[in-house]
Short mmCIF file of N, CA and C in Angstrom, two decimals:
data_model
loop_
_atom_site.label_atom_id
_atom_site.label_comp_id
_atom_site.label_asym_id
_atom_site.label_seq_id
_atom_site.Cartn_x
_atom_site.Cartn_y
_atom_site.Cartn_z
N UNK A 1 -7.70 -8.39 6.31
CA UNK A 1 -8.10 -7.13 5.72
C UNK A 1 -9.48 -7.32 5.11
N UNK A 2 -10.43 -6.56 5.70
CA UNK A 2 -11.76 -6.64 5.07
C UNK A 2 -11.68 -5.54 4.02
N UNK A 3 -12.47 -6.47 2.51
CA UNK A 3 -12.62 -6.13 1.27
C UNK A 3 -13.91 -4.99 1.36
N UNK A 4 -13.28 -3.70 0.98
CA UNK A 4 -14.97 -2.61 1.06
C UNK A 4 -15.59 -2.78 -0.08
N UNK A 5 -16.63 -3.15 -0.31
CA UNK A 5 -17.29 -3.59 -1.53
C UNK A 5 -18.66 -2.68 -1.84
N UNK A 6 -18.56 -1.36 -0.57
CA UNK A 6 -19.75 -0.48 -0.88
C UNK A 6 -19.94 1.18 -0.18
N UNK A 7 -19.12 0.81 0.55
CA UNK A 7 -18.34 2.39 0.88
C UNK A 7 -17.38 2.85 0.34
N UNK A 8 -17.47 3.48 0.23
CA UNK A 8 -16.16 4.98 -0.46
C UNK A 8 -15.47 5.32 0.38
N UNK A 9 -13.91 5.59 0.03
CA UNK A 9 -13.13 6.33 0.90
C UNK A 9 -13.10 7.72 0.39
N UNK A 10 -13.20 7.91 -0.96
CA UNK A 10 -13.24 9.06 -1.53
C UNK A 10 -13.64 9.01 -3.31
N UNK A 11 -14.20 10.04 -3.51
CA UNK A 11 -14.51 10.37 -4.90
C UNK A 11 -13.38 10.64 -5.88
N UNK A 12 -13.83 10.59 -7.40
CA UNK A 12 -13.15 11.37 -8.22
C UNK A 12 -13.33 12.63 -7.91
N UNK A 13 -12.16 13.55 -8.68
CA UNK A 13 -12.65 15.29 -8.55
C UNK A 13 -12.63 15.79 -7.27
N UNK A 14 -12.41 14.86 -6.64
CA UNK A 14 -12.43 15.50 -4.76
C UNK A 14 -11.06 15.82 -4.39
N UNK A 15 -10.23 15.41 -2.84
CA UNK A 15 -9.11 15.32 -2.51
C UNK A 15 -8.20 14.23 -2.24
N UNK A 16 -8.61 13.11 -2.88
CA UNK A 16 -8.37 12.11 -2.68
C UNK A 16 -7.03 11.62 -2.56
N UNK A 17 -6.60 12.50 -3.25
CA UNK A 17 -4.74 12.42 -3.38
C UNK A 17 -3.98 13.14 -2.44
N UNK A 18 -4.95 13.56 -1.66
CA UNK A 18 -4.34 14.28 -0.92
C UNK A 18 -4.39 13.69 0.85
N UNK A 19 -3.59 13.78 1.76
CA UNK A 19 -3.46 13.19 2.94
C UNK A 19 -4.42 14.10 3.70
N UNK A 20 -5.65 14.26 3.60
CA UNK A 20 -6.25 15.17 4.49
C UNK A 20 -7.43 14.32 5.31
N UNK A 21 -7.84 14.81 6.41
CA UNK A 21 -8.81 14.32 7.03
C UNK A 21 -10.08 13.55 6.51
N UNK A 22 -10.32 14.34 5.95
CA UNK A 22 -11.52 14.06 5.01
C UNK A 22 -11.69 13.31 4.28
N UNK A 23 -10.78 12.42 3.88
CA UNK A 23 -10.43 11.32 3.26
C UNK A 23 -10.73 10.21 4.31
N UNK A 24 -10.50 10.44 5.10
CA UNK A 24 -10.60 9.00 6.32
C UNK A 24 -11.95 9.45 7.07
N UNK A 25 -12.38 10.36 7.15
CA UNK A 25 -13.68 10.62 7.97
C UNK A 25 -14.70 9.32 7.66
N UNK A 26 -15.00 9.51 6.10
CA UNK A 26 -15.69 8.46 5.33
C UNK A 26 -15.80 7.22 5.86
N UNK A 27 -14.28 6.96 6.46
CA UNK A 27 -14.21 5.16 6.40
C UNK A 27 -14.48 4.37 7.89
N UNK A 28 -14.99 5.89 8.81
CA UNK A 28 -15.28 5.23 10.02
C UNK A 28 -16.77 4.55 10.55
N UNK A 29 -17.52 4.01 9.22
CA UNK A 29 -18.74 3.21 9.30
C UNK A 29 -18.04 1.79 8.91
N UNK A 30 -17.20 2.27 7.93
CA UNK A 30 -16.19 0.96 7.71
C UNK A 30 -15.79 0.03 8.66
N UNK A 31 -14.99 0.97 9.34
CA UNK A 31 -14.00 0.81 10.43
C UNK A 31 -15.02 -0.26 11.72
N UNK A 32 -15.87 0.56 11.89
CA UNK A 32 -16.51 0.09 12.88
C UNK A 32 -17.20 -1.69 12.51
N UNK A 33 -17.69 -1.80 11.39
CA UNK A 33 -17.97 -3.01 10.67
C UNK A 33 -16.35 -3.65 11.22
N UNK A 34 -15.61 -3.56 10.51
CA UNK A 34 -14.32 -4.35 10.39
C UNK A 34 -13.74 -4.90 11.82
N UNK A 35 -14.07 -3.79 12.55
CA UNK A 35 -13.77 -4.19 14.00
C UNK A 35 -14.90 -5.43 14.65
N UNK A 36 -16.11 -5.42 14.17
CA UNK A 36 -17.20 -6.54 14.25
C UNK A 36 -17.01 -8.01 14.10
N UNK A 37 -16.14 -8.13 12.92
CA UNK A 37 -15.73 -8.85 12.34
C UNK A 37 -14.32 -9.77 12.59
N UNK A 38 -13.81 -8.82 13.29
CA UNK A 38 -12.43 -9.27 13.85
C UNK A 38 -11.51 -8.98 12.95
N UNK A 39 -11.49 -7.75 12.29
CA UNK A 39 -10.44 -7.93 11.13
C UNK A 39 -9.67 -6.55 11.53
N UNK A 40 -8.37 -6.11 11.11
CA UNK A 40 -8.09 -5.27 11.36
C UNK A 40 -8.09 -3.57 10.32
N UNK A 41 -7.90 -3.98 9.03
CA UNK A 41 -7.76 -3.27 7.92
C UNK A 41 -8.98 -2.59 7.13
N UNK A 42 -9.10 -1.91 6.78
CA UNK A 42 -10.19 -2.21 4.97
C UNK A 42 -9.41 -1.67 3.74
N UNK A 43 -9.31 -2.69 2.84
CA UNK A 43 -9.24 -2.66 1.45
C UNK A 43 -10.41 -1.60 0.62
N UNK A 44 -9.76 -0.16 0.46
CA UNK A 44 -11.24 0.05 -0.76
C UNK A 44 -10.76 0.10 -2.06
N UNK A 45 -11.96 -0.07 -2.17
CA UNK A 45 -12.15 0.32 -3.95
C UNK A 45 -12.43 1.12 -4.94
N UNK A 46 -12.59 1.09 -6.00
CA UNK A 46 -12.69 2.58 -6.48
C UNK A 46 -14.42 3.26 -6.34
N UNK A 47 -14.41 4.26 -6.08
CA UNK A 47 -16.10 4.85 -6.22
C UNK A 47 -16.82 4.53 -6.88
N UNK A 48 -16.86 4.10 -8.28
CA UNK A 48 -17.62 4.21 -9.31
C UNK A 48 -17.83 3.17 -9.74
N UNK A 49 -16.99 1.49 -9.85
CA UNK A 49 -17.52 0.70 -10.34
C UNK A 49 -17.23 -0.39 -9.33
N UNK A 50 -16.56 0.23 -8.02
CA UNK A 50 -16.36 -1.12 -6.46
C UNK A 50 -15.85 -1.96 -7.87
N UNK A 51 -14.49 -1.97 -7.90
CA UNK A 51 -14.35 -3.07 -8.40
C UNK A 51 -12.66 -3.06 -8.49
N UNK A 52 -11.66 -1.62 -8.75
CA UNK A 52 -10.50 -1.64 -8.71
C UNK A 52 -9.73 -1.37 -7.14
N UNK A 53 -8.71 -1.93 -6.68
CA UNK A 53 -7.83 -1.31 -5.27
C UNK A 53 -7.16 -0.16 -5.49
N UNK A 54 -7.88 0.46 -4.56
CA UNK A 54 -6.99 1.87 -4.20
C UNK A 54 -6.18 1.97 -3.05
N UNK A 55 -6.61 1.62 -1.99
CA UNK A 55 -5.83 2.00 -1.24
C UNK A 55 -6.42 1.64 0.22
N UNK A 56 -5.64 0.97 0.96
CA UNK A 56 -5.99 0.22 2.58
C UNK A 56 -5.83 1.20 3.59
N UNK A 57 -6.92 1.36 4.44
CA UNK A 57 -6.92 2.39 5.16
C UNK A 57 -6.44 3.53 4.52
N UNK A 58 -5.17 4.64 5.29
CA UNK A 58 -4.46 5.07 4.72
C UNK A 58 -3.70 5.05 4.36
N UNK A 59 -3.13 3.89 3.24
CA UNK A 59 -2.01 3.50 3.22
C UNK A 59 -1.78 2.75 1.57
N UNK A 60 -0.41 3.02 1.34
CA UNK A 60 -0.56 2.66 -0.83
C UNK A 60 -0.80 0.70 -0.57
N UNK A 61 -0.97 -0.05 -1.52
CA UNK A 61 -0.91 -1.09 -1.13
C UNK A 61 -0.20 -1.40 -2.60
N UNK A 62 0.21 -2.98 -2.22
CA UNK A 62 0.96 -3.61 -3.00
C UNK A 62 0.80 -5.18 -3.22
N UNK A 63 1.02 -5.49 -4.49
CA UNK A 63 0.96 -7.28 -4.37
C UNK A 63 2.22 -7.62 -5.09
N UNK A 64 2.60 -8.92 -5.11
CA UNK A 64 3.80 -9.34 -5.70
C UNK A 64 2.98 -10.80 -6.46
N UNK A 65 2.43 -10.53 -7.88
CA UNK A 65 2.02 -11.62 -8.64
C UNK A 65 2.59 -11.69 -10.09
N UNK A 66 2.67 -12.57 -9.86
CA UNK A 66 3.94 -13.71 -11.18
C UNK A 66 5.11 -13.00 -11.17
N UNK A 67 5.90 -12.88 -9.67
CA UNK A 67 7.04 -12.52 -9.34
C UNK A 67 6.88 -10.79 -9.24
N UNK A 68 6.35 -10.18 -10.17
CA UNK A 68 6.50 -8.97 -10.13
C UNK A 68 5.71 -7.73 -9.49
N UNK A 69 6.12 -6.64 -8.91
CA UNK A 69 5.76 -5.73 -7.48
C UNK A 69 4.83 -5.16 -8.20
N UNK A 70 3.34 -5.07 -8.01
CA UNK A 70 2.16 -4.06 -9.00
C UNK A 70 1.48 -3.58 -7.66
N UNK A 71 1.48 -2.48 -8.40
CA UNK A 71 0.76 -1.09 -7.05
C UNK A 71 -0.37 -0.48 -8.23
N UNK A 72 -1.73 -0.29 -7.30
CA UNK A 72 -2.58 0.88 -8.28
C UNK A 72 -1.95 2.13 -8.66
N UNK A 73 -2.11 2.32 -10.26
CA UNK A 73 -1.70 3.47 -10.82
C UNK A 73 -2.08 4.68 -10.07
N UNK A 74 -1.45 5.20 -9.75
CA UNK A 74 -1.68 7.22 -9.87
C UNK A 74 -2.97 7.67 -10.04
N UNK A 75 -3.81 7.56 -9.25
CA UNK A 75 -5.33 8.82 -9.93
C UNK A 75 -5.48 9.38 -9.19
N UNK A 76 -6.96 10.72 -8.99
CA UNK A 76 -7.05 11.38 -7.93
C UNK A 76 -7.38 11.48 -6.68
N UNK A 77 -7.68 9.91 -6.99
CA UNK A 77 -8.22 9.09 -5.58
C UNK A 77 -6.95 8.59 -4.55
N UNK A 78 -6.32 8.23 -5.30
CA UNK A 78 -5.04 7.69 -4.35
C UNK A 78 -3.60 8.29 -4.32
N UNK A 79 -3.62 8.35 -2.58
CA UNK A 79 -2.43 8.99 -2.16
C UNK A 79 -0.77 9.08 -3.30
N UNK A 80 -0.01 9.77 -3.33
CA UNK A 80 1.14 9.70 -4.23
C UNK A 80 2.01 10.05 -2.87
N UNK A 81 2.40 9.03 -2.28
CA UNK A 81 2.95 9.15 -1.06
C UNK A 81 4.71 8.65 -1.45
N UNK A 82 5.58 9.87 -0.40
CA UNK A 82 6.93 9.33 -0.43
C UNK A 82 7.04 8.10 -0.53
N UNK A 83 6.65 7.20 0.75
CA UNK A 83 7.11 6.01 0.69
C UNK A 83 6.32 5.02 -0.13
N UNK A 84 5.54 5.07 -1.22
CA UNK A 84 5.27 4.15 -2.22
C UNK A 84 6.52 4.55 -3.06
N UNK A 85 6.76 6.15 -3.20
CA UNK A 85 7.63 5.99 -4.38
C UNK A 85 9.09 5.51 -4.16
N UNK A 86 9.36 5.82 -3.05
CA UNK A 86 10.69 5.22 -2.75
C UNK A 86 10.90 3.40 -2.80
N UNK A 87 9.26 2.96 -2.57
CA UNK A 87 9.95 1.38 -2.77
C UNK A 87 9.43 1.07 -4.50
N UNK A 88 8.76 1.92 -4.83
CA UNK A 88 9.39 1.61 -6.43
C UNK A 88 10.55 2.12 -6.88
N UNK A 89 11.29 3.09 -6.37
CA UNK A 89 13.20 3.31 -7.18
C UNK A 89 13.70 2.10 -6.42
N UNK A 90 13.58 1.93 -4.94
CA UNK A 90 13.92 0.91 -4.55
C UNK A 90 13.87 -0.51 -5.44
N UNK A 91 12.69 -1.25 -5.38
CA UNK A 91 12.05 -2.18 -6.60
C UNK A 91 13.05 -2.39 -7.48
N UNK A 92 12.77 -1.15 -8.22
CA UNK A 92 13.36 -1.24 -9.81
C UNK A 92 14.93 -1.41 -9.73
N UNK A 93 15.36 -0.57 -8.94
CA UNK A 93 17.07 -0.76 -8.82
C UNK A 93 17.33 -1.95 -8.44
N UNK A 94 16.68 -2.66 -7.98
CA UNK A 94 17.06 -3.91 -6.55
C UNK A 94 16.79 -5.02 -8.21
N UNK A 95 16.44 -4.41 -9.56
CA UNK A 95 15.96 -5.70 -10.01
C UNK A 95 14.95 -5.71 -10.34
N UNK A 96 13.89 -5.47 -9.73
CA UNK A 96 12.43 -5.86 -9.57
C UNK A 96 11.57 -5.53 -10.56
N UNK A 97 10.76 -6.09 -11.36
CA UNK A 97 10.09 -5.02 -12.55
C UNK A 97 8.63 -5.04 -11.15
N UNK A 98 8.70 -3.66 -12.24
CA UNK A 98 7.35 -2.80 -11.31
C UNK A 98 6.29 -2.41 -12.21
N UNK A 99 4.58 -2.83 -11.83
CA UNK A 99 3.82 -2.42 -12.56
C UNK A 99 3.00 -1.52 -12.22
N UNK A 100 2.88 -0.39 -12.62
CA UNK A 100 1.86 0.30 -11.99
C UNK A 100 0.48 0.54 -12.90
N UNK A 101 -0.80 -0.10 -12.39
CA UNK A 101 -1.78 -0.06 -13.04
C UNK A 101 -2.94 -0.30 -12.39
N UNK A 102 -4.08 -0.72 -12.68
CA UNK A 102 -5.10 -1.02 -12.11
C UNK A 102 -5.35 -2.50 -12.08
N UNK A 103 -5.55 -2.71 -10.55
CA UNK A 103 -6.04 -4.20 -10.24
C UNK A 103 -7.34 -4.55 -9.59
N UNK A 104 -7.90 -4.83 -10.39
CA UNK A 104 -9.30 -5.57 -10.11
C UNK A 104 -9.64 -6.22 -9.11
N UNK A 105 -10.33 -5.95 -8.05
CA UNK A 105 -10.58 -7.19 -6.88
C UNK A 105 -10.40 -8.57 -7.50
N UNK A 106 -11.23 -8.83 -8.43
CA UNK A 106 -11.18 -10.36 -8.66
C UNK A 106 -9.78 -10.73 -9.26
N UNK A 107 -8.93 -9.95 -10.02
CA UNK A 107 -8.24 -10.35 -10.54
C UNK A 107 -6.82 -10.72 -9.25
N UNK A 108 -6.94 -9.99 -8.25
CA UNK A 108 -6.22 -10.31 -6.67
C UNK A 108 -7.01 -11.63 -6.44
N UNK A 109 -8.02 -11.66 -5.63
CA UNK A 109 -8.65 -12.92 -5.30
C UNK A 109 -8.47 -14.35 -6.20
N UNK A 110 -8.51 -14.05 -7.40
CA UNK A 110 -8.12 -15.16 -8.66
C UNK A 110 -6.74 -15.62 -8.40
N UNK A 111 -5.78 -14.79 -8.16
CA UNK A 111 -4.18 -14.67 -8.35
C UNK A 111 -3.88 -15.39 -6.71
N UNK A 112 -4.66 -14.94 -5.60
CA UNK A 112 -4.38 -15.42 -4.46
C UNK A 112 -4.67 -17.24 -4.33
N UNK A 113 -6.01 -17.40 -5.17
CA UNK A 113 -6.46 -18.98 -4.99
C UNK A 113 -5.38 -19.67 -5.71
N UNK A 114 -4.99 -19.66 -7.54
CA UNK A 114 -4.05 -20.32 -7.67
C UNK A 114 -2.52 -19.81 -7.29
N UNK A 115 -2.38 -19.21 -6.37
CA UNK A 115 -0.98 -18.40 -5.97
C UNK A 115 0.23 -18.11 -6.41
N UNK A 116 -0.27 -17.33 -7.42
CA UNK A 116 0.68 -16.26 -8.77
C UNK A 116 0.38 -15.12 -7.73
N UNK A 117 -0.31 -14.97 -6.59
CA UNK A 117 0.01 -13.99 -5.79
C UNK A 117 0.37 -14.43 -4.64
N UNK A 118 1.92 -13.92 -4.46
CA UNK A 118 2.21 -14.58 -3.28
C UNK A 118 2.23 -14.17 -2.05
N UNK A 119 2.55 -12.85 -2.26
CA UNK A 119 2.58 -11.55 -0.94
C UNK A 119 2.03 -10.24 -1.15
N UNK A 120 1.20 -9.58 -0.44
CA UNK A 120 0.75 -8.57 -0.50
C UNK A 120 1.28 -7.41 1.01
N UNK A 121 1.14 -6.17 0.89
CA UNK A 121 1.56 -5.52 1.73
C UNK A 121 0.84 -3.91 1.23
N UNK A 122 1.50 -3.05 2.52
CA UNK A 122 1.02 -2.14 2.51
C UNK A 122 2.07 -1.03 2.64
N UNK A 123 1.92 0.09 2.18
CA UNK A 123 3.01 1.35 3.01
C UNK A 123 2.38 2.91 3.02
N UNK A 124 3.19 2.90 4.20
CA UNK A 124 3.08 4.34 4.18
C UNK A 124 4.17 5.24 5.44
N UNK A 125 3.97 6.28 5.68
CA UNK A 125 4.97 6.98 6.44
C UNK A 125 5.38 6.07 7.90
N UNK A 126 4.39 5.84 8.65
CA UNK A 126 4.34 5.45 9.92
C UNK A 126 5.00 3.78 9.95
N UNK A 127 4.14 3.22 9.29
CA UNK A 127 4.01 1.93 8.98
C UNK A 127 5.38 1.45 8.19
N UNK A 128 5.91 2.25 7.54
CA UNK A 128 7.04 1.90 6.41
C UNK A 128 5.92 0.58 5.29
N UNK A 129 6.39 -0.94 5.87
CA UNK A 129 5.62 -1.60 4.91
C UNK A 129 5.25 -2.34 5.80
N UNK A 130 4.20 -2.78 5.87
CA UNK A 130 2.92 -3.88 6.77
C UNK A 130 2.68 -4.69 5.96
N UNK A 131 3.17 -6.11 5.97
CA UNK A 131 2.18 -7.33 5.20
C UNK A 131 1.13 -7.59 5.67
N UNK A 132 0.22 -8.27 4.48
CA UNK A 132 -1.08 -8.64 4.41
C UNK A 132 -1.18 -10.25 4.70
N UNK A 133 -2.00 -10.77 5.59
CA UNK A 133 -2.21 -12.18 5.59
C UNK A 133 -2.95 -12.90 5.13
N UNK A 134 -4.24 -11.90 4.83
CA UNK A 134 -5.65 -12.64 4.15
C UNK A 134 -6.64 -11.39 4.25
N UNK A 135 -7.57 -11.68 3.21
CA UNK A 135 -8.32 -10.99 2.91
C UNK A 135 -9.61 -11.09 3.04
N UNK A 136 -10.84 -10.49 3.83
CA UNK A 136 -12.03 -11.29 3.72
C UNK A 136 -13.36 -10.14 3.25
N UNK A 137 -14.39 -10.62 2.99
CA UNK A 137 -15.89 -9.90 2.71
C UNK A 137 -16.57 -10.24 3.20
N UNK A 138 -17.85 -9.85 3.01
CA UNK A 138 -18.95 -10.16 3.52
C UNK A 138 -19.39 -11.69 3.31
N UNK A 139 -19.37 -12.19 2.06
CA UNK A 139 -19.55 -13.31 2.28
C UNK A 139 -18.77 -14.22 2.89
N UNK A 140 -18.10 -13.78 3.92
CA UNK A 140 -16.97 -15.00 4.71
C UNK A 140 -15.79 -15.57 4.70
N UNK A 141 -15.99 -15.95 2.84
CA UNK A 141 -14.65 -16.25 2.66
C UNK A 141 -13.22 -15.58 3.00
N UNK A 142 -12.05 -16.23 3.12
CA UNK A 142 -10.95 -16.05 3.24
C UNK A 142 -9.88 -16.47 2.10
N UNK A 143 -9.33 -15.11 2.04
CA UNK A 143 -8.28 -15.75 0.95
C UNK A 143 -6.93 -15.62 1.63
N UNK A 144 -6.56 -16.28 1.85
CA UNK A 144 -5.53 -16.09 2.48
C UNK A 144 -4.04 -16.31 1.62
N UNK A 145 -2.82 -15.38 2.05
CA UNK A 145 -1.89 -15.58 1.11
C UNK A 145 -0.70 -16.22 1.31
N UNK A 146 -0.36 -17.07 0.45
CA UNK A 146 0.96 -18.17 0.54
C UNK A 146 2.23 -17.28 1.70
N UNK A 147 2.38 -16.40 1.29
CA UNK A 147 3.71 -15.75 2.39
C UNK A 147 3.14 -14.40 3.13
N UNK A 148 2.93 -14.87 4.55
CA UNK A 148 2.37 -13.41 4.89
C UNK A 148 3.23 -12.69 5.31
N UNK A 149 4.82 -12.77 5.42
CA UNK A 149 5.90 -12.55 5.59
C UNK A 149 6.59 -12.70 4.74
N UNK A 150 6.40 -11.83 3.78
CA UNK A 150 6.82 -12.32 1.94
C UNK A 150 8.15 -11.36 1.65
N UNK A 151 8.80 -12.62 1.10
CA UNK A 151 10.43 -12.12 0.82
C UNK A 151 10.35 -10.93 0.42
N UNK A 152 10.02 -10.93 -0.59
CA UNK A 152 10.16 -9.21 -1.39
C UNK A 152 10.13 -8.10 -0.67
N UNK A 153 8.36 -8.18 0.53
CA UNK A 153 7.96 -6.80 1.04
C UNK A 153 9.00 -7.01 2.00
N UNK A 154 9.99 -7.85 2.71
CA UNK A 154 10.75 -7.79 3.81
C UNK A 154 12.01 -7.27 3.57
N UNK A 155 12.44 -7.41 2.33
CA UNK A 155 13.35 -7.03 1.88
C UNK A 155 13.53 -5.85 1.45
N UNK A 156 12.39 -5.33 0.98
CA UNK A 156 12.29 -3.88 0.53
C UNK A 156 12.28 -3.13 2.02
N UNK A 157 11.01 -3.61 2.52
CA UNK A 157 11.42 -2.54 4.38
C UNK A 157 12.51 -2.45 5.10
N UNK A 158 13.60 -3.48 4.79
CA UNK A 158 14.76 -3.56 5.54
C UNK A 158 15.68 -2.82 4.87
N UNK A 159 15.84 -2.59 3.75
CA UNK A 159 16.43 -1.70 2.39
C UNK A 159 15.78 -0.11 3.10
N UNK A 160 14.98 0.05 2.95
CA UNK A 160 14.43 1.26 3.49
C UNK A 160 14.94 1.68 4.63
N UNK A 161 14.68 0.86 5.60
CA UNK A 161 14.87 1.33 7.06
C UNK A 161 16.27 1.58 7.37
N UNK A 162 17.17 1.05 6.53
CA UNK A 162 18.76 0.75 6.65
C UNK A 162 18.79 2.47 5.85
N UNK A 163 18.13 2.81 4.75
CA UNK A 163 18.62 4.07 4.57
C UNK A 163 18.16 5.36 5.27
N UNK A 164 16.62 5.10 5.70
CA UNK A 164 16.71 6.23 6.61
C UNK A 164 17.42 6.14 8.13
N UNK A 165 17.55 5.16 8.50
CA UNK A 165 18.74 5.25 9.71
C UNK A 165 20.09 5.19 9.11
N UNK A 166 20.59 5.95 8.04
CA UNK A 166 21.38 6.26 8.04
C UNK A 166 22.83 4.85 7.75
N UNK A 167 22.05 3.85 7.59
CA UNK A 167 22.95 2.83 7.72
C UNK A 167 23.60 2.40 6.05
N UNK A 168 22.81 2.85 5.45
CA UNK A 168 23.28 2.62 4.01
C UNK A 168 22.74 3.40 3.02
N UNK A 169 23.90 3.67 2.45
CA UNK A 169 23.75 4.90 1.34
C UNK A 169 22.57 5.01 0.29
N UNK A 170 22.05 6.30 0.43
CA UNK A 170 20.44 6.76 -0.11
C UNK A 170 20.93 6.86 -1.49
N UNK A 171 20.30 6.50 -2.63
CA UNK A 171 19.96 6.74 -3.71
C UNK A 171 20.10 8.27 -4.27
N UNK A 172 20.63 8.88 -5.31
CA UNK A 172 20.75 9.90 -5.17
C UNK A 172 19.57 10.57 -5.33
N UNK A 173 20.08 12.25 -4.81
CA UNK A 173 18.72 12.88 -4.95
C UNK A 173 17.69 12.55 -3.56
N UNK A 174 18.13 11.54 -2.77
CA UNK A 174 17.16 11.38 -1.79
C UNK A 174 17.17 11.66 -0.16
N UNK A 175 18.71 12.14 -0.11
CA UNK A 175 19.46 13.33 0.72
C UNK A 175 19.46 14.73 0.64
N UNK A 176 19.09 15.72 1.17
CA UNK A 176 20.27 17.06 0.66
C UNK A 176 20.16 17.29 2.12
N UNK A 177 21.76 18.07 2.46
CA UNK A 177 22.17 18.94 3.20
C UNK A 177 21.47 19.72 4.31
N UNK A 178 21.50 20.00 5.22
CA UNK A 178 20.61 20.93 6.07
C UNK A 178 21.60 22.05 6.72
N UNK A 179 22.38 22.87 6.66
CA UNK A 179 23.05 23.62 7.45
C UNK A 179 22.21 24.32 8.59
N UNK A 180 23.71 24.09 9.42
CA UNK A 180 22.79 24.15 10.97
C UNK A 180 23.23 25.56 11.32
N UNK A 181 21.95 26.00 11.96
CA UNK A 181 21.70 27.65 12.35
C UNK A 181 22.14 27.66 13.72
N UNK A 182 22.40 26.67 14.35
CA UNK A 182 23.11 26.60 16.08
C UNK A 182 23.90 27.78 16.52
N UNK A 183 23.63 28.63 17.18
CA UNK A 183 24.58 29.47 17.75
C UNK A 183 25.09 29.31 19.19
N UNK A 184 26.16 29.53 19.44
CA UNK A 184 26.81 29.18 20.80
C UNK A 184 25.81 29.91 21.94
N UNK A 185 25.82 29.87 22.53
CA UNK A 185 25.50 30.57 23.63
C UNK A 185 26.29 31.84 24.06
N UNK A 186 25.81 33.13 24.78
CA UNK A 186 27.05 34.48 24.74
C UNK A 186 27.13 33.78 26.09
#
C-alpha cells in the first residue's frame, strides 16, 4: 500500500463522508503513480496537515496495535460505512476493545518497526475485510507487517461472512423482515 503523502482524496466541508464519485475522481493521479511502483493500494491522509489515516482507496482501514482494533475516528472526510460499523459491534462483543481516534502516519510506521502493530486491514462493502502486507512511500522504504494474514482481521471477516450468509445468528437489530409481495400467477 503506497503511503499518499501529498494528494488529497478529499477536503474538510466537502463530501467526504459520503460514497460519491467525487471522492475517488481525485485519487486517479494517485492511482496511476501507485501502479508505477508496483503497489496496489493508496493510504491517504488527512488534507491539511498529510499527517493523520483516513482512509485506503475506498475503503475504512484498520490496525490491531498493542492487541487492540483502532480505526480513524468519524470526520467529514471519512466514509461511516456499514461494514466498519459492523466489525466494531462485532470487535467489541467478540471481546475486543476498540479505539476509535486519530492515527498518525508515524505513529503506524513506529508501531510497525517495533511490532506493537501486528496486522492491519481494510473494509468495505465489496471487499468485506482485505489485509495489509506492507506499506511503502516515496522514499522506498518498506514497512512491512508481522501478520499479513492477521488473526483478528480473519476472524472478524469470517464472523461476518457467516452472518450475512445466513449461517449464524445476526446481532440484534441487524435483520428485519421483508414481506414478500409475490403474487401467483392468474
Amino acid at each position: 500500500v503506497y503511503i499518499e503523502r501529498e494528494e488529497i482524496r478529499c477536503a474538510p466541508g466537502g463530501v467526504g463522508s459520503a460514497k460519491t464519485g467525487g471522492n475517488y475522481a481525485s485519487s486517479l493521479r494517485s492511482y496511476q503513480k501507485i501502479l508505477s511502483l508496483g503497489l496496489d493500494q493508496t493510504l491517504w491522509l488527512d488534507a491539511l496537515e498529510h499527517k493523520y489515516i483516513e482512509e485506503m482507496s475506498g475503503m475504512n482501514f484498520f490496525a490491531v496495535m498493542n492487541g487492540k482494533l483502532v480505526t480513524p475516528e468519524l470526520t467529514d472526510t471519512i466514509l461511516d460505512g456499514i461494514t466498519r460499523k459492523s466489525i466494531i459491534e462485532l470487535a467489541r462483543s467478540g471481546g475486543f476493545e476498540v479505539e476509535e481516534r486519530k492515527i498518525s502516519i508515524h505513529e503506524l510506521i513506529e508501531k510497525i518497526e517495533n511490532k506493537t502493530c501486528t496486522e492491519a486491514f481494510v473494509c468495505g462493502t465489496a471487499a468485506v475485510i482485505t489485509p495489509i502486507s506492507s506499506f511503502s512511500d516515496d522514499s522506498g522504504d518498506v514497512f512491512k507487517l508481522p501478520e499479513e494474514d492477521g488473526k483478528i482481521s480473519l476472524l472478524l471477516k469470517e464472523k461476518l461472512i457467516h452472518i450475512q450468509a445466513g449461517r449464524e445468528k445476526a446481532p440484534k437489530g441487524w435483520n428485519y423482515p421483508v414481506r414478500s409481495f409475490h403474487k401467483e400467477p392468474s
